[in-house]
Amino acid sequence: MTTFGMVKTAGVAFGLAVGFSGAAMAQDCTTKIGAVLPTSVDWGKPIAETAQFVVDQVNEAGGVQGCQIEMVLRDSQVDPKVGVDAAKALVDLDGVQVLLGAVSSGVSMPILTSVTVPAGVAQFSCCSSSGAFTALAEEGKTNGLWFRTFATSGVQAAVGAKVAKDQGYKSVAVLYKNDDWGQDIGKLVAENLKAHGIEVTGSVAINDAQPSYRAEVTEALAGEPEAIYLAIYPTEGSSVVREWVSLGGTQNMILANSLKSDEFRDNVGLQYLGNAHGTDTASPRVESADAFVASYKARFASEPNGPGLANSYDATMIALLAMEAAGKDARGADIAAAVSRVTDPAGTPVTADAAGFAAARDILAGGGSVLYQGATGNVRFDANGDVSAPAVVWTFTETGTEEASYITLEEVDALMASTN
């Protein structure tokens, strides 16, 4: 995996090298976009690198509205306060009209409500899945400025419950991160488990940075569940599972995509994860998704196995396409309004690469619209800025993860309808 250049202290912008084509070198203007992403954690850094990959491709194609794009990146540290402070700096000091981020719903939400919406900045998230964003949009409180390329928590909750049913578990304990995302998915997976006739023996909140999780693990063990469902992040997850195993807990585990992490696997030990099944949203089995995998491997010399990479690619490319469609010096609201022109089902299809961006520029300049065909397929946002997606069940291997089963978008929709 490549690394960022000129790394400064945590919470301070990374200086990112940008590759220029000959045409781009001749340009004398730069437009900044902001990114608040968790680069200090192992699974967050590739998400940011993927966003920069898109920026480099767009710059290769000549930039946006004739200007090179500079992505000013700040580390959220998966901390709401740090994330908000970073977003405020990007908006107030750097003057960005587009913000990429965050990853955790618990960080994205306060950025949205206290920074981007008040400032009229368009916010594109690769990975925040809480249903709270949908509710906020339905109440008219996002002002149409919020978009996410990751499906809501409902998809993973439904698939997680399906895994429990398919494995024949009769009882499951739920352990969830005590933030917007964790509370949302924890509640949803409990509801889905009960809809399948599976007993939820307990739902236990997990807070950040505790020296021990013995009390929480003991509480979850009290109901003697056949399996556990974990919706937490790798650092806390490693500690929780080590406590769980040491106290005699089952190795029957169902993992949210937040634990799709080499750090988690290595810290727990693969020998304890042989019966762990993870869930994640997935790209559809279409040509554009395959093309993303090929281009990612060419850039980074590795498979895009981490969480949110395809979603990060699409969030960034759609944001930059919308900036192109909105015109020079467009404000955040104009950029948000232009998203529909670049994700138009009746528009001219364009590929997710430098050539596709260049083609889109010509079409948009002529007054047309385009259908962006990206890493997660033909992205379509609803009125709340939400998307739906297929899903996968995965397992850990010595070198990463592998897909155990694929669930189509139609199957996901049917599954969610049946449990609702």
Tab-separated table of C-alpha atoms in Angstrom:
chain	number	residue	atom	x	y	z
A	1	MET	CA	0.000	0.000	0.000
A	2	THR	CA	1.336	3.427	-0.861
A	3	THR	CA	1.736	6.033	1.840
A	4	PHE	CA	0.962	9.702	2.124
A	5	GLY	CA	3.822	12.141	1.757
A	6	MET	CA	4.702	14.929	4.172
A	7	VAL	CA	2.760	13.467	7.076
A	8	LYS	CA	2.279	16.027	9.838
A	9	THR	CA	0.889	15.687	13.332
A	10	ALA	CA	-2.502	14.054	13.969
A	11	GLY	CA	-5.416	16.349	13.205
A	12	VAL	CA	-3.282	18.487	10.857
A	13	ALA	CA	-3.723	18.336	7.114
A	14	PHE	CA	-1.617	15.920	5.152
A	15	GLY	CA	0.306	17.402	2.246
A	16	LEU	CA	-0.551	15.105	-0.626
A	17	ALA	CA	1.491	14.747	-3.745
A	18	VAL	CA	-0.521	15.175	-6.920
A	19	GLY	CA	0.371	13.662	-10.264
A	20	PHE	CA	-0.061	16.004	-13.235
A	21	SER	CA	-0.338	15.366	-16.935
A	22	GLY	CA	1.339	17.752	-19.328
A	23	ALA	CA	-1.899	19.664	-19.842
A	24	ALA	CA	-2.528	19.874	-16.129
A	25	MET	CA	0.958	21.260	-15.494
A	26	ALA	CA	0.059	24.268	-17.595
A	27	GLN	CA	-2.839	25.173	-15.332
A	28	ASP	CA	-2.345	27.917	-12.786
A	29	CYS	CA	-5.387	27.464	-10.547
A	30	THR	CA	-6.178	25.050	-7.766
A	31	THR	CA	-9.490	24.177	-6.108
A	32	LYS	CA	-9.457	22.632	-2.657
A	33	ILE	CA	-11.788	19.966	-1.352
A	34	GLY	CA	-11.757	18.742	2.235
A	35	ALA	CA	-11.561	15.238	3.644
A	36	VAL	CA	-12.028	14.200	7.273
A	37	LEU	CA	-11.064	10.536	7.460
A	38	PRO	CA	-9.548	8.258	10.147
A	39	THR	CA	-6.022	7.977	8.764
A	40	SER	CA	-4.536	7.058	12.144
A	41	VAL	CA	-6.250	3.640	12.116
A	42	ASP	CA	-5.197	0.816	9.809
A	43	TRP	CA	-8.531	0.484	8.032
A	44	GLY	CA	-9.004	4.241	7.578
A	45	LYS	CA	-5.801	5.060	5.756
A	46	PRO	CA	-6.680	3.038	2.599
A	47	ILE	CA	-10.047	4.837	2.452
A	48	ALA	CA	-8.202	8.166	2.273
A	49	GLU	CA	-5.683	6.797	-0.230
A	50	THR	CA	-8.552	5.693	-2.454
A	51	ALA	CA	-10.048	9.181	-2.380
A	52	GLN	CA	-6.663	10.624	-3.354
A	53	PHE	CA	-6.482	8.070	-6.183
A	54	VAL	CA	-9.650	9.617	-7.629
A	55	VAL	CA	-8.263	13.128	-7.261
A	56	ASP	CA	-5.134	12.086	-9.139
A	57	GLN	CA	-7.220	10.592	-11.954
A	58	VAL	CA	-9.326	13.736	-12.272
A	59	ASN	CA	-6.223	15.906	-12.296
A	60	GLU	CA	-4.793	13.666	-15.014
A	61	ALA	CA	-7.939	14.404	-16.999
A	62	GLY	CA	-7.390	18.167	-16.620
A	63	GLY	CA	-8.994	18.860	-13.260
A	64	VAL	CA	-12.378	20.366	-12.473
A	65	GLN	CA	-13.438	23.436	-14.422
A	66	GLY	CA	-9.848	23.799	-15.632
A	67	CYS	CA	-8.341	23.792	-12.146
A	68	GLN	CA	-6.322	21.130	-10.383
A	69	ILE	CA	-7.947	19.596	-7.314
A	70	GLU	CA	-6.107	19.558	-4.001
A	71	MET	CA	-7.557	17.255	-1.367
A	72	VAL	CA	-6.764	18.693	2.062
A	73	LEU	CA	-6.913	15.714	4.383
A	74	ARG	CA	-7.370	15.792	8.154
A	75	ASP	CA	-7.451	12.855	10.526
A	76	SER	CA	-10.737	12.368	12.407
A	77	GLN	CA	-9.104	9.914	14.839
A	78	VAL	CA	-12.613	8.376	14.966
A	79	ASP	CA	-13.392	11.106	17.519
A	80	PRO	CA	-16.419	13.405	17.069
A	81	LYS	CA	-14.734	16.460	18.600
A	82	VAL	CA	-11.567	16.003	16.562
A	83	GLY	CA	-13.663	15.462	13.441
A	84	VAL	CA	-15.743	18.601	13.976
A	85	ASP	CA	-12.666	20.713	14.654
A	86	ALA	CA	-11.039	19.358	11.499
A	87	ALA	CA	-14.140	20.061	9.411
A	88	LYS	CA	-14.425	23.605	10.777
A	89	ALA	CA	-10.818	24.294	9.815
A	90	LEU	CA	-11.397	22.981	6.296
A	91	VAL	CA	-14.507	25.116	5.846
A	92	ASP	CA	-13.391	28.283	7.632
A	93	LEU	CA	-9.689	28.353	6.756
A	94	ASP	CA	-9.454	26.423	3.485
A	95	GLY	CA	-12.839	27.518	2.134
A	96	VAL	CA	-13.851	24.099	0.833
A	97	GLN	CA	-17.298	23.673	-0.691
A	98	VAL	CA	-17.076	19.853	-0.706
A	99	LEU	CA	-16.231	17.718	2.307
A	100	LEU	CA	-15.516	13.995	2.053
A	101	GLY	CA	-16.298	12.173	5.287
A	102	ALA	CA	-16.431	11.001	7.759
A	103	VAL	CA	-16.402	7.203	8.137
A	104	SER	CA	-18.008	6.646	11.528
A	105	SER	CA	-21.606	7.847	11.730
A	106	GLY	CA	-20.800	9.208	15.175
A	107	VAL	CA	-18.280	11.561	13.554
A	108	SER	CA	-20.199	12.319	10.349
A	109	MET	CA	-23.362	13.384	12.172
A	110	PRO	CA	-21.916	16.256	14.258
A	111	ILE	CA	-19.920	17.432	11.236
A	112	LEU	CA	-23.121	17.505	9.212
A	113	THR	CA	-25.271	19.264	11.782
A	114	SER	CA	-22.733	21.718	13.180
A	115	VAL	CA	-20.435	22.408	10.240
A	116	THR	CA	-21.498	21.518	6.699
A	117	VAL	CA	-25.224	22.267	6.841
A	118	PRO	CA	-24.790	25.646	8.598
A	119	ALA	CA	-22.025	26.544	6.123
A	120	GLY	CA	-23.873	25.262	3.054
A	121	VAL	CA	-21.110	22.777	2.183
A	122	ALA	CA	-21.874	19.538	0.312
A	123	GLN	CA	-20.883	16.455	2.322
A	124	PHE	CA	-20.196	13.060	0.753
A	125	SER	CA	-19.583	10.053	3.022
A	126	CYS	CA	-18.243	6.710	1.889
A	127	CYS	CA	-19.140	4.741	4.943
A	128	SER	CA	-21.639	6.217	7.425
A	129	SER	CA	-24.636	3.904	7.635
A	130	SER	CA	-26.777	5.082	10.563
A	131	GLY	CA	-30.490	5.441	9.919
A	132	ALA	CA	-30.354	8.743	11.800
A	133	PHE	CA	-29.172	10.456	8.611
A	134	THR	CA	-32.273	9.296	6.759
A	135	ALA	CA	-34.497	10.624	9.541
A	136	LEU	CA	-32.641	13.946	9.509
A	137	ALA	CA	-33.065	14.259	5.748
A	138	GLU	CA	-36.763	13.387	5.953
A	139	GLU	CA	-37.159	16.222	8.454
A	140	GLY	CA	-35.568	18.620	5.939
A	141	LYS	CA	-32.571	19.247	8.196
A	142	THR	CA	-29.804	18.271	5.754
A	143	ASN	CA	-30.824	20.896	3.170
A	144	GLY	CA	-30.072	18.365	0.442
A	145	LEU	CA	-26.335	18.621	1.186
A	146	TRP	CA	-25.822	15.045	2.424
A	147	PHE	CA	-24.935	12.025	0.259
A	148	ARG	CA	-23.532	8.632	1.192
A	149	THR	CA	-22.413	5.819	-1.073
A	150	PHE	CA	-22.706	3.186	1.667
A	151	ALA	CA	-26.073	1.550	2.306
A	152	THR	CA	-27.854	2.094	5.609
A	153	SER	CA	-27.275	-0.095	8.659
A	154	GLY	CA	-30.469	-1.930	7.815
A	155	VAL	CA	-28.692	-3.962	5.124
A	156	GLN	CA	-25.982	-5.297	7.431
A	157	ALA	CA	-28.468	-5.877	10.237
A	158	ALA	CA	-30.706	-7.956	7.993
A	159	VAL	CA	-27.782	-9.950	6.598
A	160	GLY	CA	-26.281	-10.456	10.071
A	161	ALA	CA	-29.560	-11.958	11.279
A	162	LYS	CA	-29.673	-14.134	8.159
A	163	VAL	CA	-26.215	-15.476	9.017
A	164	ALA	CA	-27.419	-16.375	12.517
A	165	LYS	CA	-30.439	-18.163	11.073
A	166	ASP	CA	-28.392	-19.987	8.430
A	167	GLN	CA	-25.903	-21.137	11.099
A	168	GLY	CA	-28.769	-22.456	13.200
A	169	TYR	CA	-28.126	-20.247	16.223
A	170	LYS	CA	-31.024	-20.110	18.659
A	171	SER	CA	-29.664	-17.305	20.848
A	172	VAL	CA	-27.340	-14.340	20.220
A	173	ALA	CA	-25.881	-11.592	22.389
A	174	VAL	CA	-25.340	-8.200	20.729
A	175	LEU	CA	-22.359	-6.013	21.591
A	176	TYR	CA	-22.364	-2.600	19.922
A	177	LYS	CA	-20.271	0.556	19.932
A	178	ASN	CA	-21.922	3.238	22.033
A	179	ASP	CA	-22.286	5.864	19.290
A	180	ASP	CA	-24.836	6.773	16.605
A	181	TRP	CA	-23.793	3.961	14.299
A	182	GLY	CA	-23.478	1.277	16.951
A	183	GLN	CA	-26.746	2.130	18.658
A	184	ASP	CA	-28.516	2.097	15.301
A	185	ILE	CA	-27.163	-1.200	13.996
A	186	GLY	CA	-27.377	-2.835	17.430
A	187	LYS	CA	-31.080	-2.011	17.670
A	188	LEU	CA	-31.742	-3.118	14.081
A	189	VAL	CA	-29.911	-6.428	14.314
A	190	ALA	CA	-31.756	-7.268	17.553
A	191	GLU	CA	-35.065	-6.599	15.804
A	192	ASN	CA	-34.041	-8.742	12.824
A	193	LEU	CA	-32.864	-11.597	15.026
A	194	LYS	CA	-36.185	-11.604	16.882
A	195	ALA	CA	-38.042	-11.543	13.552
A	196	HIS	CA	-36.273	-14.828	12.710
A	197	GLY	CA	-37.299	-16.315	16.053
A	198	ILE	CA	-33.793	-16.026	17.520
A	199	GLU	CA	-33.513	-15.035	21.174
A	200	VAL	CA	-31.461	-11.923	21.926
A	201	THR	CA	-29.973	-12.739	25.318
A	202	GLY	CA	-28.626	-9.236	25.858
A	203	SER	CA	-27.551	-6.003	24.155
A	204	VAL	CA	-24.424	-4.460	25.661
A	205	ALA	CA	-22.914	-1.068	24.817
A	206	ILE	CA	-19.139	-0.798	24.361
A	207	ASN	CA	-17.436	2.537	25.056
A	208	ASP	CA	-14.090	3.743	23.712
A	209	ALA	CA	-10.704	3.369	25.338
A	210	GLN	CA	-11.570	1.461	28.468
A	211	PRO	CA	-8.722	-0.362	30.237
A	212	SER	CA	-10.899	-3.468	30.478
A	213	TYR	CA	-14.183	-4.765	29.082
A	214	ARG	CA	-14.553	-7.586	31.566
A	215	ALA	CA	-17.757	-6.143	33.056
A	216	GLU	CA	-19.417	-5.790	29.650
A	217	VAL	CA	-18.293	-9.236	28.524
A	218	THR	CA	-19.483	-10.806	31.774
A	219	GLU	CA	-22.884	-9.155	31.271
A	220	ALA	CA	-23.120	-10.537	27.734
A	221	LEU	CA	-22.045	-14.008	28.864
A	222	ALA	CA	-24.734	-14.140	31.554
A	223	GLY	CA	-27.406	-15.121	29.049
A	224	GLU	CA	-25.290	-18.057	27.761
A	225	PRO	CA	-25.743	-17.163	24.067
A	226	GLU	CA	-24.847	-19.583	21.297
A	227	ALA	CA	-23.260	-16.726	19.340
A	228	ILE	CA	-22.335	-13.050	19.585
A	229	TYR	CA	-22.938	-10.217	17.142
A	230	LEU	CA	-20.240	-7.517	17.217
A	231	ALA	CA	-20.747	-4.002	15.860
A	232	ILE	CA	-17.596	-2.332	17.199
A	233	TYR	CA	-14.261	-1.090	15.844
A	234	PRO	CA	-10.973	-3.036	15.751
A	235	THR	CA	-9.266	-1.506	18.798
A	236	GLU	CA	-12.167	-2.109	21.185
A	237	GLY	CA	-13.135	-5.235	19.284
A	238	SER	CA	-9.768	-6.864	19.854
A	239	SER	CA	-9.969	-6.235	23.592
A	240	VAL	CA	-13.587	-7.374	23.834
A	241	VAL	CA	-13.023	-10.626	21.963
A	242	ARG	CA	-9.872	-11.467	23.904
A	243	GLU	CA	-11.862	-11.008	27.143
A	244	TRP	CA	-14.748	-13.000	25.678
A	245	VAL	CA	-12.582	-15.969	24.704
A	246	SER	CA	-10.599	-15.926	27.956
A	247	LEU	CA	-13.847	-16.119	29.940
A	248	GLY	CA	-15.059	-19.123	27.960
A	249	GLY	CA	-17.289	-17.382	25.435
A	250	THR	CA	-18.297	-19.044	22.182
A	251	GLN	CA	-16.276	-18.619	19.008
A	252	ASN	CA	-19.521	-18.367	17.026
A	253	MET	CA	-19.253	-14.732	15.958
A	254	ILE	CA	-21.086	-12.488	13.513
A	255	LEU	CA	-19.107	-9.363	12.661
A	256	ALA	CA	-20.157	-6.033	11.185
A	257	ASN	CA	-17.918	-4.704	8.416
A	258	SER	CA	-16.117	-2.452	10.914
A	259	LEU	CA	-14.142	-5.536	12.009
A	260	LYS	CA	-13.020	-6.409	8.479
A	261	SER	CA	-9.521	-5.522	9.574
A	262	ASP	CA	-6.081	-7.124	9.603
A	263	GLU	CA	-5.453	-5.379	12.927
A	264	PHE	CA	-8.452	-7.089	14.514
A	265	ARG	CA	-7.606	-10.506	13.049
A	266	ASP	CA	-3.965	-10.321	14.111
A	267	ASN	CA	-4.669	-8.992	17.611
A	268	VAL	CA	-7.307	-11.646	18.341
A	269	GLY	CA	-5.605	-14.516	16.531
A	270	LEU	CA	-6.947	-16.348	13.506
A	271	GLN	CA	-7.232	-19.536	15.581
A	272	TYR	CA	-10.103	-17.916	17.523
A	273	LEU	CA	-11.905	-16.627	14.424
A	274	GLY	CA	-12.468	-19.868	12.544
A	275	ASN	CA	-16.224	-19.663	13.061
A	276	ALA	CA	-16.529	-15.910	12.628
A	277	HIS	CA	-18.713	-14.691	9.764
A	278	GLY	CA	-18.602	-11.049	8.718
A	279	THR	CA	-21.076	-8.993	6.729
A	280	ASP	CA	-20.611	-6.065	4.396
A	281	THR	CA	-22.301	-4.279	1.583
A	282	ALA	CA	-20.904	-5.183	-1.823
A	283	SER	CA	-20.477	-3.962	-5.340
A	284	PRO	CA	-22.824	-5.498	-7.898
A	285	ARG	CA	-21.363	-8.069	-10.261
A	286	VAL	CA	-21.025	-5.629	-13.134
A	287	GLU	CA	-18.230	-4.567	-15.487
A	288	SER	CA	-17.630	-1.208	-13.801
A	289	ALA	CA	-17.042	-2.854	-10.418
A	290	ASP	CA	-14.554	-5.267	-11.979
A	291	ALA	CA	-12.812	-2.336	-13.667
A	292	PHE	CA	-12.386	-0.641	-10.286
A	293	VAL	CA	-10.753	-3.746	-8.827
A	294	ALA	CA	-8.331	-3.886	-11.749
A	295	SER	CA	-7.420	-0.200	-11.509
A	296	TYR	CA	-7.041	-0.411	-7.720
A	297	LYS	CA	-4.666	-3.370	-8.039
A	298	ALA	CA	-2.648	-1.503	-10.661
A	299	ARG	CA	-2.333	1.529	-8.371
A	300	PHE	CA	-1.764	-0.141	-4.997
A	301	ALA	CA	-0.518	-3.646	-5.910
A	302	SER	CA	-3.147	-5.214	-3.658
A	303	GLU	CA	-6.797	-6.224	-3.693
A	304	PRO	CA	-9.331	-3.664	-2.395
A	305	ASN	CA	-10.165	-5.891	0.580
A	306	GLY	CA	-10.657	-3.266	3.266
A	307	PRO	CA	-14.019	-1.775	4.228
A	308	GLY	CA	-15.364	1.176	2.279
A	309	LEU	CA	-12.791	1.358	-0.528
A	310	ALA	CA	-15.188	1.100	-3.468
A	311	ASN	CA	-17.568	3.433	-1.634
A	312	SER	CA	-14.771	5.948	-1.060
A	313	TYR	CA	-13.913	5.874	-4.741
A	314	ASP	CA	-17.501	6.554	-5.786
A	315	ALA	CA	-18.150	9.240	-3.179
A	316	THR	CA	-15.085	11.153	-4.347
A	317	MET	CA	-15.684	10.760	-8.076
A	318	ILE	CA	-19.349	11.740	-7.825
A	319	ALA	CA	-18.418	14.807	-5.770
A	320	LEU	CA	-15.885	15.913	-8.390
A	321	LEU	CA	-18.259	15.205	-11.280
A	322	ALA	CA	-20.916	17.289	-9.512
A	323	MET	CA	-18.384	20.110	-9.080
A	324	GLU	CA	-17.715	19.977	-12.827
A	325	ALA	CA	-21.438	20.000	-13.585
A	326	ALA	CA	-22.128	22.885	-11.199
A	327	GLY	CA	-19.670	25.249	-12.896
A	328	LYS	CA	-16.709	27.326	-11.843
A	329	ASP	CA	-16.733	28.748	-8.307
A	330	ALA	CA	-19.920	26.809	-7.480
A	331	ARG	CA	-21.097	26.811	-3.881
A	332	GLY	CA	-21.942	23.687	-1.907
A	333	ALA	CA	-25.670	23.878	-2.596
A	334	ASP	CA	-25.024	24.160	-6.344
A	335	ILE	CA	-22.733	21.139	-6.239
A	336	ALA	CA	-25.295	19.115	-4.295
A	337	ALA	CA	-28.007	20.062	-6.782
A	338	ALA	CA	-25.784	18.910	-9.663
A	339	VAL	CA	-25.430	15.358	-8.295
A	340	SER	CA	-28.594	14.344	-10.138
A	341	ARG	CA	-26.992	15.391	-13.464
A	342	VAL	CA	-24.091	13.000	-12.994
A	343	THR	CA	-26.116	10.046	-11.680
A	344	ASP	CA	-28.957	10.348	-14.199
A	345	PRO	CA	-30.352	6.937	-15.308
A	346	ALA	CA	-31.211	8.550	-18.659
A	347	GLY	CA	-27.774	10.139	-19.008
A	348	THR	CA	-24.836	9.052	-21.145
A	349	PRO	CA	-22.902	6.279	-19.375
A	350	VAL	CA	-19.350	7.235	-18.305
A	351	THR	CA	-16.634	5.070	-16.801
A	352	ALA	CA	-14.961	5.493	-13.419
A	353	ASP	CA	-11.529	6.681	-14.537
A	354	ALA	CA	-9.709	9.659	-16.059
A	355	ALA	CA	-11.137	8.958	-19.502
A	356	GLY	CA	-14.648	8.761	-18.086
A	357	PHE	CA	-14.253	12.088	-16.308
A	358	ALA	CA	-12.959	13.745	-19.480
A	359	ALA	CA	-15.900	12.359	-21.444
A	360	ALA	CA	-18.324	13.558	-18.766
A	361	ARG	CA	-16.830	17.058	-18.930
A	362	ASP	CA	-17.642	17.323	-22.630
A	363	ILE	CA	-21.175	15.992	-22.179
A	364	LEU	CA	-21.897	18.299	-19.253
A	365	ALA	CA	-20.471	21.298	-21.109
A	366	GLY	CA	-22.924	20.588	-23.908
A	367	GLY	CA	-25.849	20.673	-21.502
A	368	GLY	CA	-26.245	16.914	-21.211
A	369	SER	CA	-26.298	14.593	-18.221
A	370	VAL	CA	-24.300	11.464	-17.451
A	371	LEU	CA	-24.817	8.134	-15.752
A	372	TYR	CA	-21.769	7.461	-13.625
A	373	GLN	CA	-20.909	3.763	-13.658
A	374	GLY	CA	-18.622	3.261	-10.726
A	375	ALA	CA	-16.941	0.924	-8.301
A	376	THR	CA	-20.301	0.117	-6.712
A	377	GLY	CA	-22.209	0.084	-10.002
A	378	ASN	CA	-24.693	2.652	-11.266
A	379	VAL	CA	-25.049	4.825	-8.173
A	380	ARG	CA	-28.560	6.144	-7.512
A	381	PHE	CA	-29.338	8.402	-4.562
A	382	ASP	CA	-32.865	8.719	-3.224
A	383	ALA	CA	-34.338	11.974	-1.918
A	384	ASN	CA	-32.494	11.486	1.381
A	385	GLY	CA	-29.064	10.965	-0.173
A	386	ASP	CA	-29.220	7.206	0.496
A	387	VAL	CA	-28.294	4.240	-1.690
A	388	SER	CA	-29.058	0.535	-1.486
A	389	ALA	CA	-26.584	-2.230	-2.260
A	390	PRO	CA	-25.977	-5.959	-2.516
A	391	ALA	CA	-24.206	-7.661	0.380
A	392	VAL	CA	-21.600	-10.309	1.126
A	393	VAL	CA	-20.813	-12.686	3.939
A	394	TRP	CA	-17.047	-13.051	4.461
A	395	THR	CA	-14.574	-14.962	6.576
A	396	PHE	CA	-11.010	-14.286	7.672
A	397	THR	CA	-8.000	-15.906	6.002
A	398	GLU	CA	-4.302	-15.765	6.846
A	399	THR	CA	-3.781	-12.929	4.370
A	400	GLY	CA	-7.083	-11.049	4.545
A	401	THR	CA	-10.678	-12.039	3.942
A	402	GLU	CA	-12.571	-14.114	1.437
A	403	GLU	CA	-16.159	-14.044	0.280
A	404	ALA	CA	-18.331	-16.844	1.626
A	405	SER	CA	-21.548	-15.840	-0.140
A	406	TYR	CA	-22.978	-13.023	-2.250
A	407	ILE	CA	-26.487	-11.633	-1.781
A	408	THR	CA	-27.904	-9.691	-4.721
A	409	LEU	CA	-29.631	-6.328	-4.382
A	410	GLU	CA	-32.969	-7.980	-5.130
A	411	GLU	CA	-32.321	-10.602	-2.437
A	412	VAL	CA	-31.297	-7.884	0.047
A	413	ASP	CA	-34.464	-5.908	-0.645
A	414	ALA	CA	-36.601	-9.043	-0.250
A	415	LEU	CA	-34.803	-9.963	2.982
A	416	MET	CA	-35.327	-6.519	4.472
A	417	ALA	CA	-38.973	-6.509	3.421
A	418	SER	CA	-39.581	-9.913	5.012
A	419	THR	CA	-38.051	-8.935	8.348
A	420	ASN	CA	-39.793	-5.560	8.386
